[in-house]
């Protein structure tokens, strides 16, 4: 009952707000274009489309509709251009050039694959195209280079695995042995590196008993699971996602691995109905696993309702993190545009929008986002983690034991490389 | 000792799977001398249809026989639909042309089937793992194993025995052997060669789809699973000798055990085991382990 | 017809290609650069197809070239474009010379799939040695310098285009000369009857080996040129689908002429960029259907239409 009342209240609030904005709509600023074209790039095909790409695209769709209902950005209507991120790097870069040079979009939002973010960043600078990365994780983007026109409004991958380490020690302080099973590609390697280095700092005596590297999308993990069953580590850490996580979870459950060891997933993209109860889980940044302050954020509530109304949702309200991240990118763009308009007194240049976005702080469906590191181009976010539990009342999996580590606790300070920060014992971390 | 037992068990389970997915490829090549690059896609279609049938008609408590029956049905449906279509409409037109044209043709069909699968089943993972969990488990070497992979060992052995019997002890086997040995002479002896080809290709397609259907309860199905399987199956049958069923069986066991040992003792090598073995075998026995003896047989 | 007049169309085409950067939009120019570079790898596939050797792993040498240069940037601090191209060429030659020793003993399906398997091994290696290769995240390719010629940031795209045009033309010309040389004709003869070639006292394996190495070197150069243009390389360069694309473009263009791969490659890049956006789910199906049509109705590829037009309009 309570749930419905909340939803109704949220809907009414949203309707009231949009009415208010619509009536208060002022004349567009001088020099404004007739419309603002924004490209939204996400995986619409391939294995990453189900868990990340499609939800992200859908989220961008409902959020742009909402922005337009409320008068657009700076009074200008936003026109989205949705494209598919799938394909090798040369195709992705060619497509980015087409969006910038032929479609002449004002900004590009998106990119889920880290490889694509790394490939696109220098091109964005070359073409002076404002680009806000939507979901990709690698810390290399801003730690290895400066990009004047590139931003990332979600935290990078360090929060996934450092957060996992901190949560693990909070839930099981006496852990003695850990094992890792990660997909043999960049994200798997990064996740394990950050996790095991963090564990070494946070609990020096912990022993790594095994590190397994199955091929990505291998499909079958029975041999690996047998080995983990033989070794009996206290904790099995994994950075699996999508279909691999689903298969691994099911095989691990069927064979009693989840009863024998604590299974810790650093960043799920999969639906939690497919992941066994008792698994410890994170999901890059608040949103999917919402701590109380984010849960209360009206934008969070509104986003869930809009998404549910247009694309439907499971009863536990779970939306993949890619979806939240794309709304964060759009929200950051909107706030930056509007503050640049206010400052310039006319329609701003790309450089003015970029300056306004750097080191900004804005509200989003995943709570308050701070563009705090990477010269103000990289966001930091808190890292909420939870345990999956079967809730008999709604007959579905839900999150319990939610614990969120503050952004300053799981992100390096501005100007410091992540791995250095971890190896030096997290100087300046505020937990 | 206990560890060795576990390595052996995992290796055998993997070997059974390898044999089931590569039998179709080697059978088709054995009779038609065409390497079917759409093999992986037939595997994927079989897997998806098998999963769909399980999700619709098998309750989680359904019996072993009923489950296997459904999976076999899925394989037969795919094989009967795709096999004659591909062979009669397309392949038949290029038997007289160069081998690389035949390869290109099956490559084209594989591209088409890849998207057909995506259009029918979408891109979100399909999971139908009821048999994997509901057939119960057994404790061996101190750890829990589900029954299903061992059931596959039985199915693989049965299939190998069945194929051996058909080829060596039936009239059909003799006809196949005749056609493989000499098309023209067998035609003059009254064998309807085109019909034998259609039959053999369809049988190969059913085997490919069966490999997929039997895999469905173990893996979650996503686009692209077929491409991997094609490369793995080729490596297995190249090790054993192209066109040889016995070779495929031996290749499967060698690769299965080696890969299992790699996961236990050299986890970093997991990805390469199969290719390392293939390269070694081809360096010293270019025709594969069994290629020489059975190259003209299936 | 007057012999001297025959060069006029070529001259005009050359002029048009050289002056293209002043006329075309940045995106089209970029697409042409990438297509032209990839055409070199396709030319290698065509060269092997002339001897009836179909490879589903040619992306191996494409990636080897790109990664040799990428690692040169990362570890040797090389920024000179010519040095990088040289490195990639040597890598393409070297790796194909090594693997060629094993591969040239095979024909038909073995040849096709052995190449495929080796390319997947390279793909695995690129993923495995993450700290060296950057794994799937790949390696960055910063803007190159060209020694004597001063490069300004603004005209980088135009210069990369001209570089690809000139280097590509040179390599195409050399391959054309190779096709017309006795060694090149041996490959053609192998296509018709390998045994007869051997009876003539010519070493079939030596000819195939030579062709294989040339094809590897061409793909290596293609890899670095694409890397320089795109600015980033990933292991996808070695993936089977990239090899499949080369084969597709080779068949699309046809194997009858050295120009065919260029035509095929440009056609492919443009169609892909539009078709992929229209419907990502049926993109491969479109490719497959096109391939079937070519196999059954246009065995000589798109280039054979040129020949057809020429004979129709001829005397």
Short mmCIF file of C-alpha atoms in Angstrom, two decimals, chain A residues 44-47 49-51 54 184 189 210-232 242-244 246-247 250-251 253-256 260 274, chain B residues 2-3 6 10-11 13-14 118 123-125 127-129 132-133 137 139 141-146 149 218-223 225 228 232 259-268 270-271:
data_model
loop_
_atom_site.label_atom_id
_atom_site.label_comp_id
_atom_site.label_asym_id
_atom_site.label_seq_id
_atom_site.Cartn_x
_atom_site.Cartn_y
_atom_site.Cartn_z
CA UNK A 44 22.01 -2.02 -29.11
CA UNK A 45 23.33 -5.41 -30.24
CA UNK A 46 25.84 -7.93 -28.93
CA UNK A 47 26.23 -9.47 -25.47
CA UNK A 49 23.26 -4.84 -25.06
CA UNK A 50 20.98 -6.83 -22.74
CA UNK A 51 22.51 -6.01 -19.36
CA UNK A 54 19.33 -1.37 -23.96
CA UNK A 184 40.21 -12.80 -19.24
CA UNK A 189 42.15 -7.86 -15.06
CA UNK A 210 43.74 -19.06 -6.58
CA UNK A 211 43.27 -16.75 -9.55
CA UNK A 212 41.26 -18.15 -12.47
CA UNK A 213 40.99 -16.55 -15.90
CA UNK A 214 38.31 -18.17 -18.01
CA UNK A 215 37.76 -16.82 -21.50
CA UNK A 216 35.10 -14.13 -21.74
CA UNK A 217 31.72 -15.62 -22.77
CA UNK A 218 33.20 -19.10 -22.28
CA UNK A 219 29.72 -20.25 -21.27
CA UNK A 220 30.80 -23.09 -18.99
CA UNK A 221 32.57 -22.76 -15.66
CA UNK A 222 32.18 -26.26 -14.24
CA UNK A 223 35.91 -27.02 -14.18
CA UNK A 224 36.66 -23.72 -12.47
CA UNK A 225 33.90 -24.34 -9.94
CA UNK A 226 35.25 -27.82 -9.20
CA UNK A 227 38.62 -26.27 -8.47
CA UNK A 228 37.10 -23.66 -6.16
CA UNK A 229 35.18 -26.41 -4.38
CA UNK A 230 38.43 -28.30 -3.83
CA UNK A 231 40.28 -25.23 -2.56
CA UNK A 232 37.51 -23.97 -0.27
CA UNK A 242 25.74 -10.45 -18.15
CA UNK A 243 25.29 -14.01 -19.37
CA UNK A 244 28.59 -15.13 -17.82
CA UNK A 246 24.09 -15.77 -14.87
CA UNK A 247 25.72 -19.07 -15.90
CA UNK A 250 23.53 -20.97 -11.52
CA UNK A 251 26.35 -23.47 -11.67
CA UNK A 253 24.41 -22.48 -6.71
CA UNK A 254 23.72 -25.96 -8.08
CA UNK A 255 27.05 -27.19 -6.79
CA UNK A 256 26.97 -25.58 -3.38
CA UNK A 260 30.72 -23.11 0.94
CA UNK A 274 19.33 -14.62 -11.77
CA UNK B 2 41.83 -36.89 -5.02
CA UNK B 3 42.82 -33.90 -7.09
CA UNK B 6 38.64 -34.36 -9.96
CA UNK B 10 36.10 -32.50 -15.22
CA UNK B 11 38.20 -33.46 -18.22
CA UNK B 13 32.78 -34.12 -18.83
CA UNK B 14 34.37 -31.50 -21.05
CA UNK B 118 19.06 -12.90 -33.10
CA UNK B 123 19.99 -10.61 -27.39
CA UNK B 124 19.16 -11.11 -23.73
CA UNK B 125 20.54 -14.37 -22.33
CA UNK B 127 18.55 -19.70 -19.54
CA UNK B 128 16.88 -23.11 -19.26
CA UNK B 129 18.94 -24.88 -16.66
CA UNK B 132 21.21 -29.10 -14.68
CA UNK B 133 19.82 -28.42 -11.23
CA UNK B 137 23.97 -34.16 -7.76
CA UNK B 139 29.58 -36.31 -4.38
CA UNK B 141 36.29 -36.72 -4.79
CA UNK B 142 34.72 -34.81 -1.92
CA UNK B 143 32.94 -32.23 -4.03
CA UNK B 144 29.48 -31.95 -5.45
CA UNK B 145 28.84 -32.62 -9.13
CA UNK B 146 25.50 -32.31 -10.87
CA UNK B 149 27.38 -33.45 -17.33
CA UNK B 218 24.45 -25.88 -19.00
CA UNK B 219 25.13 -22.53 -20.64
CA UNK B 220 23.19 -19.34 -20.89
CA UNK B 221 22.59 -18.62 -24.53
CA UNK B 222 23.69 -15.36 -26.10
CA UNK B 223 24.34 -14.23 -29.67
CA UNK B 225 27.92 -18.72 -29.17
CA UNK B 228 33.25 -20.05 -30.79
CA UNK B 232 36.65 -25.29 -31.14
CA UNK B 259 42.16 -28.24 -20.72
CA UNK B 260 41.02 -29.54 -17.35
CA UNK B 261 44.65 -30.04 -16.31
CA UNK B 262 45.44 -26.51 -17.52
CA UNK B 263 42.69 -24.98 -15.37
CA UNK B 264 44.04 -26.80 -12.31
CA UNK B 265 47.75 -26.40 -12.80
CA UNK B 266 48.30 -23.52 -15.28
CA UNK B 267 45.14 -21.38 -15.23
CA UNK B 268 46.77 -18.74 -17.44
CA UNK B 270 43.32 -22.19 -20.28
CA UNK B 271 42.61 -20.21 -23.42
#
